[in-house]
Amino acid sequence: EVKVDKISPRSGTDVTLGDASDTFTIPASATLDVNGTLDVTGATLTGLSAGKVLQVVQGTHSSVASTTGTVYVTTGLSASITPSSTSNKVLVTGYINSLYAYGGSPAGAYIAIYRGGASIVTAGWFYSASTTAMSVSMPFNHLDSPSSTSSLTYEIYMKKHSGSTVVAQDQGPSSITLMEIEA
């Protein structure tokens, strides 16, 4: 046992503690106070508290989708993820590119996030009082608690709010990102 108040390098600015594969243990009742920068480049982090991103999956879709109905239909945009624990959450983010509605005053649309073929949240809507078509890039996000370790497919659906037709991806691809967040 060595008791000191300070360890300083003999020369330079670096101090090495131990050798490769050595483990230094800080007791549960002790505190490691880092007032500078903690560089963990190349390290494997374990035992961190909730909020750690465990995996990221992205999907894109560029084929045009359209509907004239008031019942949700798929935009074709989807991605799948398999959570590692039933207590973890899935953050669903992305955007529908070139979502537009026309054929009425007002003309508008809804989008919803589906998981496994069932709606989990209405993610957004818009309408325009103009008689001309209105095109938007509609972002969406939702923090889901699926309570599952099975493969989960998240899809974005759309339906018309008013007007005659709603179209998605007419001017380019849409994107969805799924992030597993440790609980």
mmCIF file of C-alpha atoms in Angstrom:
data_model
loop_
_atom_site.group_PDB
_atom_site.id
_atom_site.type_symbol
_atom_site.label_atom_id
_atom_site.label_comp_id
_atom_site.label_asym_id
_atom_site.label_seq_id
_atom_site.Cartn_x
_atom_site.Cartn_y
_atom_site.Cartn_z
ATOM 1 C CA GLU A 1 0.000 0.000 0.000
ATOM 2 C CA VAL A 2 1.354 3.394 -1.043
ATOM 3 C CA LYS A 3 -0.230 6.593 0.285
ATOM 4 C CA VAL A 4 0.549 9.784 -1.627
ATOM 5 C CA ASP A 5 -1.226 13.071 -2.385
ATOM 6 C CA LYS A 6 0.154 13.472 -5.899
ATOM 7 C CA ILE A 7 1.883 11.502 -8.665
ATOM 8 C CA SER A 8 3.906 13.597 -11.132
ATOM 9 C CA PRO A 9 5.963 12.515 -14.137
ATOM 10 C CA ARG A 10 9.745 12.552 -13.706
ATOM 11 C CA SER A 11 10.017 14.140 -17.177
ATOM 12 C CA GLY A 12 7.515 15.169 -19.829
ATOM 13 C CA THR A 13 3.785 15.233 -19.117
ATOM 14 C CA ASP A 14 2.709 11.551 -19.129
ATOM 15 C CA VAL A 15 2.408 9.074 -16.281
ATOM 16 C CA THR A 16 1.797 5.377 -16.989
ATOM 17 C CA LEU A 17 -0.074 3.324 -14.410
ATOM 18 C CA GLY A 18 0.768 -0.374 -14.551
ATOM 19 C CA ASP A 19 1.340 -2.600 -17.564
ATOM 20 C CA ALA A 20 -0.860 -3.960 -20.371
ATOM 21 C CA SER A 21 -3.783 -6.056 -19.067
ATOM 22 C CA ASP A 22 -3.501 -4.610 -15.537
ATOM 23 C CA THR A 23 -6.779 -3.620 -13.870
ATOM 24 C CA PHE A 24 -7.154 -0.684 -11.509
ATOM 25 C CA THR A 25 -10.218 -0.849 -9.276
ATOM 26 C CA ILE A 26 -11.962 2.144 -7.754
ATOM 27 C CA PRO A 27 -14.128 1.011 -4.809
ATOM 28 C CA ALA A 28 -17.891 1.594 -5.073
ATOM 29 C CA SER A 29 -17.828 4.239 -2.342
ATOM 30 C CA ALA A 30 -14.936 6.172 -3.954
ATOM 31 C CA THR A 31 -15.160 8.926 -6.581
ATOM 32 C CA LEU A 32 -12.909 9.432 -9.594
ATOM 33 C CA ASP A 33 -12.997 13.167 -10.312
ATOM 34 C CA VAL A 34 -11.876 14.123 -13.819
ATOM 35 C CA ASN A 35 -11.635 17.892 -14.215
ATOM 36 C CA GLY A 36 -9.871 17.761 -17.580
ATOM 37 C CA THR A 37 -10.383 15.654 -20.689
ATOM 38 C CA LEU A 38 -10.951 11.911 -20.398
ATOM 39 C CA ASP A 39 -9.625 10.286 -23.582
ATOM 40 C CA VAL A 40 -11.020 6.767 -24.048
ATOM 41 C CA THR A 41 -9.866 6.313 -27.648
ATOM 42 C CA GLY A 42 -9.473 2.589 -28.305
ATOM 43 C CA ALA A 43 -11.067 1.647 -24.986
ATOM 44 C CA THR A 44 -13.990 -0.713 -24.456
ATOM 45 C CA LEU A 45 -16.595 0.956 -22.267
ATOM 46 C CA THR A 46 -18.675 -1.239 -19.976
ATOM 47 C CA GLY A 47 -21.001 -0.648 -17.077
ATOM 48 C CA LEU A 48 -22.181 2.757 -18.276
ATOM 49 C CA SER A 49 -25.566 3.982 -17.125
ATOM 50 C CA ALA A 50 -28.645 4.333 -19.349
ATOM 51 C CA GLY A 51 -28.631 6.361 -22.527
ATOM 52 C CA LYS A 52 -25.835 4.631 -24.422
ATOM 53 C CA VAL A 53 -26.498 4.129 -28.161
ATOM 54 C CA LEU A 54 -26.029 0.412 -28.807
ATOM 55 C CA GLN A 55 -26.696 0.215 -32.552
ATOM 56 C CA VAL A 56 -27.808 2.385 -35.457
ATOM 57 C CA VAL A 57 -29.702 1.219 -38.552
ATOM 58 C CA GLN A 58 -30.650 3.383 -41.527
ATOM 59 C CA GLY A 59 -33.002 2.858 -44.440
ATOM 60 C CA THR A 60 -33.824 4.901 -47.523
ATOM 61 C CA HIS A 61 -36.554 4.695 -50.133
ATOM 62 C CA SER A 62 -36.864 6.566 -53.401
ATOM 63 C CA SER A 63 -39.824 5.046 -55.260
ATOM 64 C CA VAL A 64 -42.806 7.373 -55.582
ATOM 65 C CA ALA A 65 -45.804 6.468 -53.417
ATOM 66 C CA SER A 66 -49.252 8.050 -53.636
ATOM 67 C CA THR A 67 -52.743 7.758 -52.211
ATOM 68 C CA THR A 68 -56.148 9.321 -52.714
ATOM 69 C CA GLY A 69 -57.585 7.784 -49.556
ATOM 70 C CA THR A 70 -58.086 8.647 -45.915
ATOM 71 C CA VAL A 71 -56.760 5.259 -44.753
ATOM 72 C CA TYR A 72 -53.024 4.987 -44.035
ATOM 73 C CA VAL A 73 -50.895 3.367 -46.756
ATOM 74 C CA THR A 74 -47.156 2.700 -46.753
ATOM 75 C CA THR A 75 -44.710 5.182 -48.232
ATOM 76 C CA GLY A 76 -42.304 2.280 -48.762
ATOM 77 C CA LEU A 77 -39.837 3.726 -46.237
ATOM 78 C CA SER A 78 -38.812 1.175 -43.604
ATOM 79 C CA ALA A 79 -35.938 -0.224 -41.544
ATOM 80 C CA SER A 80 -35.553 -3.138 -39.131
ATOM 81 C CA ILE A 81 -33.705 -3.450 -35.827
ATOM 82 C CA THR A 82 -33.339 -6.186 -33.192
ATOM 83 C CA PRO A 83 -33.038 -4.748 -29.655
ATOM 84 C CA SER A 84 -30.644 -6.554 -27.303
ATOM 85 C CA SER A 85 -32.883 -6.120 -24.226
ATOM 86 C CA THR A 86 -36.623 -5.774 -23.616
ATOM 87 C CA SER A 87 -35.962 -2.712 -21.439
ATOM 88 C CA ASN A 88 -34.145 -0.792 -24.208
ATOM 89 C CA LYS A 89 -35.822 1.880 -26.317
ATOM 90 C CA VAL A 90 -35.722 2.582 -30.046
ATOM 91 C CA LEU A 91 -35.366 6.171 -31.270
ATOM 92 C CA VAL A 92 -37.019 6.512 -34.688
ATOM 93 C CA THR A 93 -35.995 9.604 -36.704
ATOM 94 C CA GLY A 94 -35.951 10.666 -40.325
ATOM 95 C CA TYR A 95 -37.888 12.518 -42.978
ATOM 96 C CA ILE A 96 -40.273 11.960 -45.853
ATOM 97 C CA ASN A 97 -38.912 13.803 -48.873
ATOM 98 C CA SER A 98 -41.226 15.717 -51.191
ATOM 99 C CA LEU A 99 -44.471 14.904 -49.395
ATOM 100 C CA TYR A 100 -47.092 16.929 -51.186
ATOM 101 C CA ALA A 101 -50.832 17.181 -51.484
ATOM 102 C CA TYR A 102 -52.950 18.716 -54.190
ATOM 103 C CA GLY A 103 -56.427 18.798 -55.642
ATOM 104 C CA GLY A 104 -58.259 20.943 -53.142
ATOM 105 C CA SER A 105 -58.310 23.928 -50.919
ATOM 106 C CA PRO A 106 -57.089 23.041 -48.385
ATOM 107 C CA ALA A 107 -54.917 20.082 -49.360
ATOM 108 C CA GLY A 108 -52.890 18.197 -46.773
ATOM 109 C CA ALA A 109 -51.529 14.917 -45.439
ATOM 110 C CA TYR A 110 -50.755 12.912 -42.293
ATOM 111 C CA ILE A 111 -47.801 10.599 -41.688
ATOM 112 C CA ALA A 112 -47.591 7.892 -39.021
ATOM 113 C CA ILE A 113 -44.927 5.547 -37.681
ATOM 114 C CA TYR A 114 -45.897 1.877 -37.744
ATOM 115 C CA ARG A 115 -44.140 -1.002 -35.967
ATOM 116 C CA GLY A 116 -44.888 -4.511 -37.145
ATOM 117 C CA GLY A 117 -47.821 -3.349 -39.255
ATOM 118 C CA ALA A 118 -49.554 -1.432 -36.442
ATOM 119 C CA SER A 119 -49.600 2.325 -35.941
ATOM 120 C CA ILE A 120 -47.697 3.514 -32.863
ATOM 121 C CA VAL A 121 -47.853 7.304 -33.347
ATOM 122 C CA THR A 122 -49.112 9.979 -35.717
ATOM 123 C CA ALA A 123 -45.810 11.622 -36.532
ATOM 124 C CA GLY A 124 -46.934 14.763 -38.312
ATOM 125 C CA TRP A 125 -49.354 16.473 -40.636
ATOM 126 C CA PHE A 126 -49.677 19.550 -42.791
ATOM 127 C CA TYR A 127 -52.184 21.283 -44.974
ATOM 128 C CA SER A 128 -52.210 24.259 -47.240
ATOM 129 C CA ALA A 129 -55.043 26.687 -47.849
ATOM 130 C CA SER A 130 -53.604 27.256 -51.308
ATOM 131 C CA THR A 131 -55.268 25.737 -54.353
ATOM 132 C CA THR A 132 -51.841 24.789 -55.705
ATOM 133 C CA ALA A 133 -49.860 21.769 -54.543
ATOM 134 C CA MET A 134 -47.736 22.190 -51.430
ATOM 135 C CA SER A 135 -44.559 20.142 -51.080
ATOM 136 C CA VAL A 136 -42.687 19.674 -47.791
ATOM 137 C CA SER A 137 -39.841 17.585 -46.457
ATOM 138 C CA MET A 138 -41.572 16.228 -43.352
ATOM 139 C CA PRO A 139 -39.316 15.225 -40.433
ATOM 140 C CA PHE A 140 -40.437 12.719 -37.833
ATOM 141 C CA ASN A 141 -39.129 11.337 -34.538
ATOM 142 C CA HIS A 142 -40.437 9.087 -31.789
ATOM 143 C CA LEU A 143 -38.876 7.310 -28.795
ATOM 144 C CA ASP A 144 -40.462 3.851 -28.767
ATOM 145 C CA SER A 145 -40.551 1.303 -25.925
ATOM 146 C CA PRO A 146 -41.150 -1.960 -27.817
ATOM 147 C CA SER A 147 -40.360 -4.369 -24.919
ATOM 148 C CA SER A 148 -38.936 -6.867 -27.388
ATOM 149 C CA THR A 149 -35.750 -8.648 -28.441
ATOM 150 C CA SER A 150 -37.264 -9.775 -31.753
ATOM 151 C CA SER A 151 -36.580 -8.144 -35.106
ATOM 152 C CA LEU A 152 -38.780 -5.028 -35.374
ATOM 153 C CA THR A 153 -39.690 -3.320 -38.639
ATOM 154 C CA TYR A 154 -40.587 0.366 -38.491
ATOM 155 C CA GLU A 155 -42.430 1.841 -41.484
ATOM 156 C CA ILE A 156 -43.722 5.276 -42.376
ATOM 157 C CA TYR A 157 -47.307 5.478 -43.614
ATOM 158 C CA MET A 158 -49.300 8.362 -45.058
ATOM 159 C CA LYS A 159 -52.882 9.339 -45.786
ATOM 160 C CA LYS A 160 -54.592 12.411 -47.098
ATOM 161 C CA HIS A 161 -55.920 15.065 -44.753
ATOM 162 C CA SER A 162 -57.818 16.857 -47.508
ATOM 163 C CA GLY A 163 -57.581 17.451 -51.235
ATOM 164 C CA SER A 164 -57.523 14.625 -53.746
ATOM 165 C CA THR A 165 -54.008 13.125 -53.763
ATOM 166 C CA VAL A 166 -50.934 12.800 -51.539
ATOM 167 C CA VAL A 167 -47.536 11.878 -53.020
ATOM 168 C CA ALA A 168 -44.216 11.019 -51.327
ATOM 169 C CA GLN A 169 -40.664 10.742 -52.709
ATOM 170 C CA ASP A 170 -41.533 12.478 -55.976
ATOM 171 C CA GLN A 171 -38.392 14.648 -55.806
ATOM 172 C CA GLY A 172 -35.925 12.287 -54.116
ATOM 173 C CA PRO A 173 -35.391 9.617 -51.463
ATOM 174 C CA SER A 174 -36.716 9.585 -47.911
ATOM 175 C CA SER A 175 -34.676 8.365 -44.938
ATOM 176 C CA ILE A 176 -35.306 6.600 -41.608
ATOM 177 C CA THR A 177 -32.797 6.009 -38.788
ATOM 178 C CA LEU A 178 -33.324 3.595 -35.872
ATOM 179 C CA MET A 179 -31.147 3.831 -32.751
ATOM 180 C CA GLU A 180 -31.270 1.323 -29.900
ATOM 181 C CA ILE A 181 -30.907 3.246 -26.636
ATOM 182 C CA GLU A 182 -29.849 1.354 -23.515
ATOM 183 C CA ALA A 183 -32.353 1.769 -20.684
#
